[in-house]
Coordinates of C-alpha atoms in Angstrom, one line a residue:
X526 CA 14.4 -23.8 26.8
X527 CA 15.5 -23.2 23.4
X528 CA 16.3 -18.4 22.5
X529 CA 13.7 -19.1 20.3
X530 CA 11.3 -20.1 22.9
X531 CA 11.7 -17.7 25.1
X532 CA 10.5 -15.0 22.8
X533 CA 6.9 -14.0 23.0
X534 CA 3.9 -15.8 20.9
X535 CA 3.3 -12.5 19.5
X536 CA 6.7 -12.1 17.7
X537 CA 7.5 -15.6 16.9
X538 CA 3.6 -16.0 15.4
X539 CA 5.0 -13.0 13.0
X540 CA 5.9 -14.3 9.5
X541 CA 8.4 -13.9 7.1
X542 CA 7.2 -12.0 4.0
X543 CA 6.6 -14.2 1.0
X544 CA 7.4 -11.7 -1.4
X545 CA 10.8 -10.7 0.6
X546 CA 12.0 -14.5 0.6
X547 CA 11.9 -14.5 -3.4
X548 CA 13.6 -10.9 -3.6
X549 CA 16.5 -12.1 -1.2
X550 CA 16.9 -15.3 -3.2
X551 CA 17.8 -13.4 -6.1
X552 CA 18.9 -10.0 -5.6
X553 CA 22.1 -9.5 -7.1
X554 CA 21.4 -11.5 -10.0
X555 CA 22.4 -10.2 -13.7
X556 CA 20.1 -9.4 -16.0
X557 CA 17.2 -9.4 -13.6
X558 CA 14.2 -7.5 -14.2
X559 CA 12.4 -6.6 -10.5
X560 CA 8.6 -6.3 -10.5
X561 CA 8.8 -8.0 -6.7
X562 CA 7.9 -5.0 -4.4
X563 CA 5.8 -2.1 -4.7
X564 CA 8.3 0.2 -6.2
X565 CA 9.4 2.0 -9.1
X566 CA 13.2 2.6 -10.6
X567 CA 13.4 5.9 -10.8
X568 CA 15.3 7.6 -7.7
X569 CA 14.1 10.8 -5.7
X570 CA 14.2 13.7 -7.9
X571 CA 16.2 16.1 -7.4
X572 CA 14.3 18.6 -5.9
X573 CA 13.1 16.5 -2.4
X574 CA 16.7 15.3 -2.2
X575 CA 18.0 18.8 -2.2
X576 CA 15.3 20.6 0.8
X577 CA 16.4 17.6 2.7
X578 CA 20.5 17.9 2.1
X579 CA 19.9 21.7 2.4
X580 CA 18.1 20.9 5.8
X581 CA 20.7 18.6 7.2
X582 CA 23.5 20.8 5.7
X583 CA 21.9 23.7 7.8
X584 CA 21.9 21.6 11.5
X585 CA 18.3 20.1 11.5
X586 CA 19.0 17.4 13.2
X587 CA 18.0 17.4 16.7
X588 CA 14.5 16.7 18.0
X589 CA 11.8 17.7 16.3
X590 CA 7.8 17.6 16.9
X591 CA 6.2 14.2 17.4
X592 CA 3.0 14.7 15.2
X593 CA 5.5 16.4 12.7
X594 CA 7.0 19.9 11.8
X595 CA 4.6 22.3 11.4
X596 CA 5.6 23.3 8.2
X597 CA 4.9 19.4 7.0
X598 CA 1.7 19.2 8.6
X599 CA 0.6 22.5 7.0
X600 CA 1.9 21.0 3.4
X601 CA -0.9 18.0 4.2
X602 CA -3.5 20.5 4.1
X603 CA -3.0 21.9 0.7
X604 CA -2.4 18.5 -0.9
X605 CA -5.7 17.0 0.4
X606 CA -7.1 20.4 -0.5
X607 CA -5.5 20.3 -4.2
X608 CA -6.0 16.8 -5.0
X609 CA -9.4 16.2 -2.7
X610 CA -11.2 19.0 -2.3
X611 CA -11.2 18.0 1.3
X612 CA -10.9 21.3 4.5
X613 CA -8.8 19.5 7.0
X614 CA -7.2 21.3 9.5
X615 CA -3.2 20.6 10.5
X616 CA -4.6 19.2 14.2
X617 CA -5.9 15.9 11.8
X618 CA -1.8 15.0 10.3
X619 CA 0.7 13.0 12.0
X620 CA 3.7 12.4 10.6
X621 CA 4.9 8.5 10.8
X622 CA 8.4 7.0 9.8
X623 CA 6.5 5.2 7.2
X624 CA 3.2 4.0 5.7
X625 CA 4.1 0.8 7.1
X626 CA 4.2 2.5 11.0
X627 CA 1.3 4.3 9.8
X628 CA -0.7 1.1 9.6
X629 CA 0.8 -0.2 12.7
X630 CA -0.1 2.8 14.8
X631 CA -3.1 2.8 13.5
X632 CA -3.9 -0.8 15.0
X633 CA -2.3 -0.2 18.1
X634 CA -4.5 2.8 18.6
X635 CA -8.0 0.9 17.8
X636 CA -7.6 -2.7 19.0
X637 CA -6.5 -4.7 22.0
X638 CA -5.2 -7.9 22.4
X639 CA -8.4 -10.6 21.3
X640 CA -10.3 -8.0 19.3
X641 CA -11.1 -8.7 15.8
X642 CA -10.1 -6.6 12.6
X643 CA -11.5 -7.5 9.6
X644 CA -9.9 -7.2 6.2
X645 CA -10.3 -7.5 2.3
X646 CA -8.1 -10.2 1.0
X647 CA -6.0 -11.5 -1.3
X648 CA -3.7 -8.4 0.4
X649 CA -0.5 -6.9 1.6
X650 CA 0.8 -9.0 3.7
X651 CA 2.4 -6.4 6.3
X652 CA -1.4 -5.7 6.9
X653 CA -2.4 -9.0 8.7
X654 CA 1.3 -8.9 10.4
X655 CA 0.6 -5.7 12.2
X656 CA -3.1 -6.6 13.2
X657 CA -1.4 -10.0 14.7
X658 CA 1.3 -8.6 16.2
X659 CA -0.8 -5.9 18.1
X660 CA -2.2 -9.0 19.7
X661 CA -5.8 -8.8 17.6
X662 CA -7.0 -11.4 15.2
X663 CA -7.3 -10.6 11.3
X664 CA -10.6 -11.8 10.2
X665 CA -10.5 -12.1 6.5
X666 CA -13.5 -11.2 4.3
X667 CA -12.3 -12.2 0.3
X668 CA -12.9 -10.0 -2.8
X669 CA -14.3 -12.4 -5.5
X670 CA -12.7 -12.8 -8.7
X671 CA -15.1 -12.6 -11.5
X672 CA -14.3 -13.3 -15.0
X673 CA -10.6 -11.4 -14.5
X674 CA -11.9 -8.5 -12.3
X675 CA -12.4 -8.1 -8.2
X676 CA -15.4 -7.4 -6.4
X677 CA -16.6 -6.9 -2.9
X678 CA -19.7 -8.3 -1.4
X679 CA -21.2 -6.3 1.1
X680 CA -23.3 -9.3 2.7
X681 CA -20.0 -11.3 3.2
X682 CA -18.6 -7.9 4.9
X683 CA -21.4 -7.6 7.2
X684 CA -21.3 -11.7 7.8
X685 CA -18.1 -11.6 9.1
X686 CA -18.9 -8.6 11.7
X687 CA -18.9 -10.4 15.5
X688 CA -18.9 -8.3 18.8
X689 CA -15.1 -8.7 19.1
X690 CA -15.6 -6.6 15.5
X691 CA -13.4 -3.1 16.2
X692 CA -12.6 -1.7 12.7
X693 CA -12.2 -2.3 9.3
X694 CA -9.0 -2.6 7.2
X695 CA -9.9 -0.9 3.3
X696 CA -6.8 -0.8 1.0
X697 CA -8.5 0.9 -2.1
X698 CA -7.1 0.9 -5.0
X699 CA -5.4 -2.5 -3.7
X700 CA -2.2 -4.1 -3.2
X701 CA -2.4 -6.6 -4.9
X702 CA -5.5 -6.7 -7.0
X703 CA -5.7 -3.8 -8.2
X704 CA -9.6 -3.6 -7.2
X705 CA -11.1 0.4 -6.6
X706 CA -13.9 1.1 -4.6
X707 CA -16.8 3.0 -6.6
X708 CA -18.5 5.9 -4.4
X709 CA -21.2 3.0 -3.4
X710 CA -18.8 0.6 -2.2
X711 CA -17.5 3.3 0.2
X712 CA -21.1 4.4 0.9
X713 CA -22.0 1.2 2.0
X714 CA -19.1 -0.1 3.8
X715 CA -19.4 3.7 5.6
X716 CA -23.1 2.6 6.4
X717 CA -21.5 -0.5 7.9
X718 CA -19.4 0.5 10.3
X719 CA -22.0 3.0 11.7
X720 CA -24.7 0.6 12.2
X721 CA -22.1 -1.6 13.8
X722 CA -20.0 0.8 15.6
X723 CA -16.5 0.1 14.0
X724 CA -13.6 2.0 12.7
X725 CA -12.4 1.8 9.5
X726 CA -8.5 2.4 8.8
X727 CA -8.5 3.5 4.6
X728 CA -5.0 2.9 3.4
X729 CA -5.1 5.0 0.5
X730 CA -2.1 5.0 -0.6
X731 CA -2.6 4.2 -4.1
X732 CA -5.4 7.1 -4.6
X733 CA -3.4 9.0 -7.2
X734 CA -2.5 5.6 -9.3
X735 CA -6.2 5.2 -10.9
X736 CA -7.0 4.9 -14.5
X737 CA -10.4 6.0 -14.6
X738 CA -10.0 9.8 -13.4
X739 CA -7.8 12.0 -11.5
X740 CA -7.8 9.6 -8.9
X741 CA -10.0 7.3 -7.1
X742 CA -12.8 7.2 -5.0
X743 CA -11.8 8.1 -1.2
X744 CA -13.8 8.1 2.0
X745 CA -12.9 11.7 2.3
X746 CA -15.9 11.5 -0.5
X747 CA -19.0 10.1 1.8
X748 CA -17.6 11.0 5.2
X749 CA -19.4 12.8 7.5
X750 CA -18.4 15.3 10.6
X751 CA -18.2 12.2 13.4
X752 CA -17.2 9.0 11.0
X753 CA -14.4 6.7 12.8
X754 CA -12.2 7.0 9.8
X755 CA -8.3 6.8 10.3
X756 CA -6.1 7.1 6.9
X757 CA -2.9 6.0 6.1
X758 CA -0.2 6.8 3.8
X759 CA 3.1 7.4 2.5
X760 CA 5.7 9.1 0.6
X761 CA 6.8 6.2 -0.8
X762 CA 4.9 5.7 -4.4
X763 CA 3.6 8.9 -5.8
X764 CA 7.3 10.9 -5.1
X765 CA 9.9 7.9 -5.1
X766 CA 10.8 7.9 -1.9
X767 CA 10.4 4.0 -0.6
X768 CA 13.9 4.1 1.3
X769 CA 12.9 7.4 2.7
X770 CA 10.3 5.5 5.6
X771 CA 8.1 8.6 6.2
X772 CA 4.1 8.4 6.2
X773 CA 1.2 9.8 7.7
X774 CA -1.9 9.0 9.8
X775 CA -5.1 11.7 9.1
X776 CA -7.3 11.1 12.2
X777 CA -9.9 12.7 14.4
X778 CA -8.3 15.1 16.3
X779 CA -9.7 14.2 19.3
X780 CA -7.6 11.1 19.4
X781 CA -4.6 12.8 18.3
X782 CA -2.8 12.7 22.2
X783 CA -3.0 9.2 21.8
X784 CA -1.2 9.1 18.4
X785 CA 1.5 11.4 19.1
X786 CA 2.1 8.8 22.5
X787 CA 2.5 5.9 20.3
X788 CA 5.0 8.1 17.8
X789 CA 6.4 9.1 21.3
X790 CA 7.2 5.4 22.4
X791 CA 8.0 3.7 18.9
X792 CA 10.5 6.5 16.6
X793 CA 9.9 10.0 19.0
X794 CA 9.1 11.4 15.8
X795 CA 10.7 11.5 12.0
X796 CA 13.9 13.3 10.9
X797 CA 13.0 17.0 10.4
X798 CA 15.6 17.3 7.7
X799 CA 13.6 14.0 6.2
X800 CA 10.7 15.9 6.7
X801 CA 11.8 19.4 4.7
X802 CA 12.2 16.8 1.7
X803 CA 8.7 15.5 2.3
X804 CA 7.3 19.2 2.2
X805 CA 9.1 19.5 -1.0
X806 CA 7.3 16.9 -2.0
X807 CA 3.7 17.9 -1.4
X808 CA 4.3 21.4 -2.4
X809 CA 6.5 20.8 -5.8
X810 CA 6.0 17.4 -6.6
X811 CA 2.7 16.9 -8.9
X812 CA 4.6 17.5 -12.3
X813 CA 7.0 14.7 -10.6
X814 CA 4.1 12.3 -9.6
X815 CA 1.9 13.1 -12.9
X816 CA 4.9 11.3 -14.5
X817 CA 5.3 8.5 -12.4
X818 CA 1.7 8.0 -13.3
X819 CA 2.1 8.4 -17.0
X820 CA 4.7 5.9 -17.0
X821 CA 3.2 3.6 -14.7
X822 CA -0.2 3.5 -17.1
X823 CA 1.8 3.1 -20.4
X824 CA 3.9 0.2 -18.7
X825 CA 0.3 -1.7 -17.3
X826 CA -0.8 -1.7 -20.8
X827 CA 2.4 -3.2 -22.1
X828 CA 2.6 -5.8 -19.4
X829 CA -1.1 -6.9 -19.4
X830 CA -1.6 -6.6 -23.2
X831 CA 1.5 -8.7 -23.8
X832 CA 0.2 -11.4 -21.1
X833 CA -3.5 -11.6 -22.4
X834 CA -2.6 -12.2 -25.8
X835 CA -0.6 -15.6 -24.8
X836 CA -4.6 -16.9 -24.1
X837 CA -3.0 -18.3 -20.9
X838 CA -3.4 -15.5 -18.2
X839 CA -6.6 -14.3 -16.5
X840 CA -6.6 -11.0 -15.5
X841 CA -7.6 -7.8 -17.5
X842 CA -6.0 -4.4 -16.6
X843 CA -6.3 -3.6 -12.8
X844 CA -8.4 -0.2 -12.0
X845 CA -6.0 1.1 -10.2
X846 CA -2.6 0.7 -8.0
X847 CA 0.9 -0.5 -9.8
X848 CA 0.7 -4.3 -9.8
X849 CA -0.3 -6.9 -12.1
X850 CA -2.1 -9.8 -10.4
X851 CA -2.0 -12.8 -13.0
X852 CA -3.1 -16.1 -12.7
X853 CA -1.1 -18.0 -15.5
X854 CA -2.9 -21.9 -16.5
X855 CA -1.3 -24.7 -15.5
X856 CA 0.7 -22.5 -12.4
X857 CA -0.8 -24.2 -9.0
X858 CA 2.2 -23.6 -7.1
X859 CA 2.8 -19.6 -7.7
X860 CA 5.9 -19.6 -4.8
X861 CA 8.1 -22.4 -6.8
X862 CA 6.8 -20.5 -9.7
X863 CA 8.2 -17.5 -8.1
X864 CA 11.8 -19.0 -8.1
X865 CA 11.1 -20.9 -11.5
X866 CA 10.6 -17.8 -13.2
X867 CA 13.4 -16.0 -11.6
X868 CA 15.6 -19.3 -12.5
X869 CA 14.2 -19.3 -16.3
X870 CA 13.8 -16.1 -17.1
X871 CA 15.2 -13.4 -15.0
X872 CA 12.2 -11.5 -13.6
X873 CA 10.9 -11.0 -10.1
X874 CA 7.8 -11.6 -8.9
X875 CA 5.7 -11.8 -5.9
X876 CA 3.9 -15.4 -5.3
X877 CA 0.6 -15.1 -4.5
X878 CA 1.0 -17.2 -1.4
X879 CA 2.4 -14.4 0.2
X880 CA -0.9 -12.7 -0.1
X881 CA -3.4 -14.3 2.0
X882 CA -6.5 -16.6 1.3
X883 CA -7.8 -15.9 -2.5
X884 CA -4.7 -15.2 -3.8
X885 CA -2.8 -18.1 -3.8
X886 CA -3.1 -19.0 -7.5
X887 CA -1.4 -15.8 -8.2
X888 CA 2.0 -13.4 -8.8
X889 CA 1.9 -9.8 -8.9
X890 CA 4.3 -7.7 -10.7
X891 CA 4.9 -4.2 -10.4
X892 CA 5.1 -2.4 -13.6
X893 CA 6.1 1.4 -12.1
X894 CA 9.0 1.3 -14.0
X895 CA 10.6 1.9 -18.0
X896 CA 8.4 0.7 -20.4
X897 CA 11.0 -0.3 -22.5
X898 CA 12.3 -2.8 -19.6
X899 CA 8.4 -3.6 -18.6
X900 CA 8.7 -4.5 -22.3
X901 CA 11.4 -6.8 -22.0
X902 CA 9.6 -8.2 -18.9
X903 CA 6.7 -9.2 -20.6
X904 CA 8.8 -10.9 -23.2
X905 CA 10.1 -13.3 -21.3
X906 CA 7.2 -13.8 -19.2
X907 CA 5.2 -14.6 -22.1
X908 CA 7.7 -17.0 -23.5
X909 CA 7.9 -18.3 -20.4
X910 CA 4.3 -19.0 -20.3
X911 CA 4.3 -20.3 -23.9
X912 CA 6.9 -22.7 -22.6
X913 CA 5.6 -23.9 -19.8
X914 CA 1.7 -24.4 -21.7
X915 CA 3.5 -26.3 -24.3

């Protein structure tokens, strides 16, 4: 028997990212411009960097809380307060080392080996990875793509429900598409998983990246005292902190035991000096996030203007999230294009194989960067296009 072999289904059956095999293909080249992963290129400011040196500096580093330093957990409140009106108590945050563990927990928690979660795709791929390596099965449902936007279809939602059904996966605004939820789409996938019994797990994360209002529309909006709703998120877009790895679950708190065991038995908790930065963060940080968004708008404008104008891209401007999610005429096979265009023109992006049934005719680029180099990106993409339509 080969070491391979002897590992377990579950691991082996767990993929290598699409979008990580292009970035580790060219990562140190010259010249490149990276709109690969869902990150911007400014660095932490100043201010979370300093509560967490100051932190460390000051001998925070021994064991700390599971569900998270009090002080963290009390900064949750007042940002859901601030930004969505919503009266949580501290007994409903639990601090993760990272959206991604978020997720995970989250599925670990609300499945068991053979039961069914069903999802929205073309997605993140770490989403179906986590459901599968829990030991459930990912059922996906796909957003249609209408005349360059997304939709969801409520009937093909319900359609897929089965009595192995648990919960839900909702990433809205979405990673990759860009698609938002209005109230009603909420409303009615809410409506679903009470008539059916399910959870739903929101990942939120992009909330604050919407270009229709001060953010988008959240199930914290149509929930009711009772609702199976767990949320996850992370530090990682709104304050620059993607290398940082801290998250958090909101959840009932009557099954809050159960998440701080799983913290317990995966990380024992997050880095409290990690976690004085991330408090920094929620309590000084909206001047710092209000211009991540600014420059994240003005570069989707560049980037998606520039691309429509060649007449060979469908998409229009996504609602809401970071990425671009073009499908370029001609293109059939978006992960050779993916090297092609790295190759040709020195930018990164993520093939749309990596995202799952629906989105395989597809790249994404993230434009949370400069404009002036999301500029210069969609320079060479469109001459690239130009080229290659020739």
């Amino acid at each position: 028997m080969s070491v391979l072999n002897s590992l377990s289904a579950r691991s082996l059956a767990a993929p290598e990212s699409g979008i990580v095999e292009v970035k580790k293909y060219a990562h140190d080249r010259e010249n490149l411009l990276p709109l690969w992963v869902g990150e911007g290129d400014l660095p932490t400011p100043a201010f979370i960097s300093k509560a967490a040196a100051d932190a460390l500096n000051a001998g925070e580093t021994f064991y700390t809380w599971q569900r998270g330093i009090p002080g963290l957990r009390e900064a949750l409140v007042r940002y859901y307060q601030r930004h969505f009106s919503a009266t949580l108590s501290t007994d409903h945050f639990y601090v993760t080392g990272s959206g991604m563990q978020a997720i995970a927990l989250a599925v670990q928690a609300l499945t068991s080996p053979g039961d069914e979660m069903i999802y929205l795709t073309p997605t993140w791929p770490n989403i179906v990875a986590a459901i599968g390596v829990a030991g459930a099965n990912a059922v996906p449902v796909g957003i249609d793509f209408i005349q360059g936007k997304w939709e969801i279809d409520i009937g093909k939602l319900e359609s897929a429900i089965t009595p192995k059904t648990k919960a839900l996966f909702i990433n809205t605004p979405s990673n990759p598409t860009g698609w938002t939820a209005t109230k009603d789409d909420l409303r009615n996938i809410l409506a679903l998983a009470r008539k059916h019994g399910l959870w739903i797990v929101a990942d939120e994360i992009y909330a604050l990246y919407y270009y229709g209002a001060a953010r988008a529309p959240s199930f914290l909006d149509v929930m009711e005292e009772g609702d199976r709703i767990v949320f996850a998120n992370s530090f990682s877009k709104n304050w620059s902190m993607t290398g940082w790895r801290v998250g958090w679950l909101v959840a009932p708190p009557e099954i809050g035991q159960v998440i701080e065991n799983l913290i317990q038995y995966s990380t024992s908790g997050v880095a409290q000096f990690m976690q004085r930065g991330a408090v920094a963060a929620l309590d000084e940080g909206d001047d710092f996030l209000a211009q991540n968004f600014a420059r994240a708008a003005q570069s989707r404008d560049i980037l998606c203007e520039a691309l429509i104008a060649t007449n060979r891209v469908e998409t229009l401007k996504p609602d809401g999230a970071l990425y671009a999610f073009l499908k370029i005429d001609g293109i059939t096979d978006t992960r050779a294009a993916a090297f092609d265009i790295v190759d040709k023109v020195g930018v990164g992006l993520a093939p749309g194989t990596a995202f799952g049934a629906g989105g395989e005719l597809f790249l994404r680029a993230c434009f949370l960067r400069d404009p002036a180099q999301i500029a210069d990106a969609a320079d060479r993409l469109s001459d690239y296009i130009l080229r290659k339509s020739a």
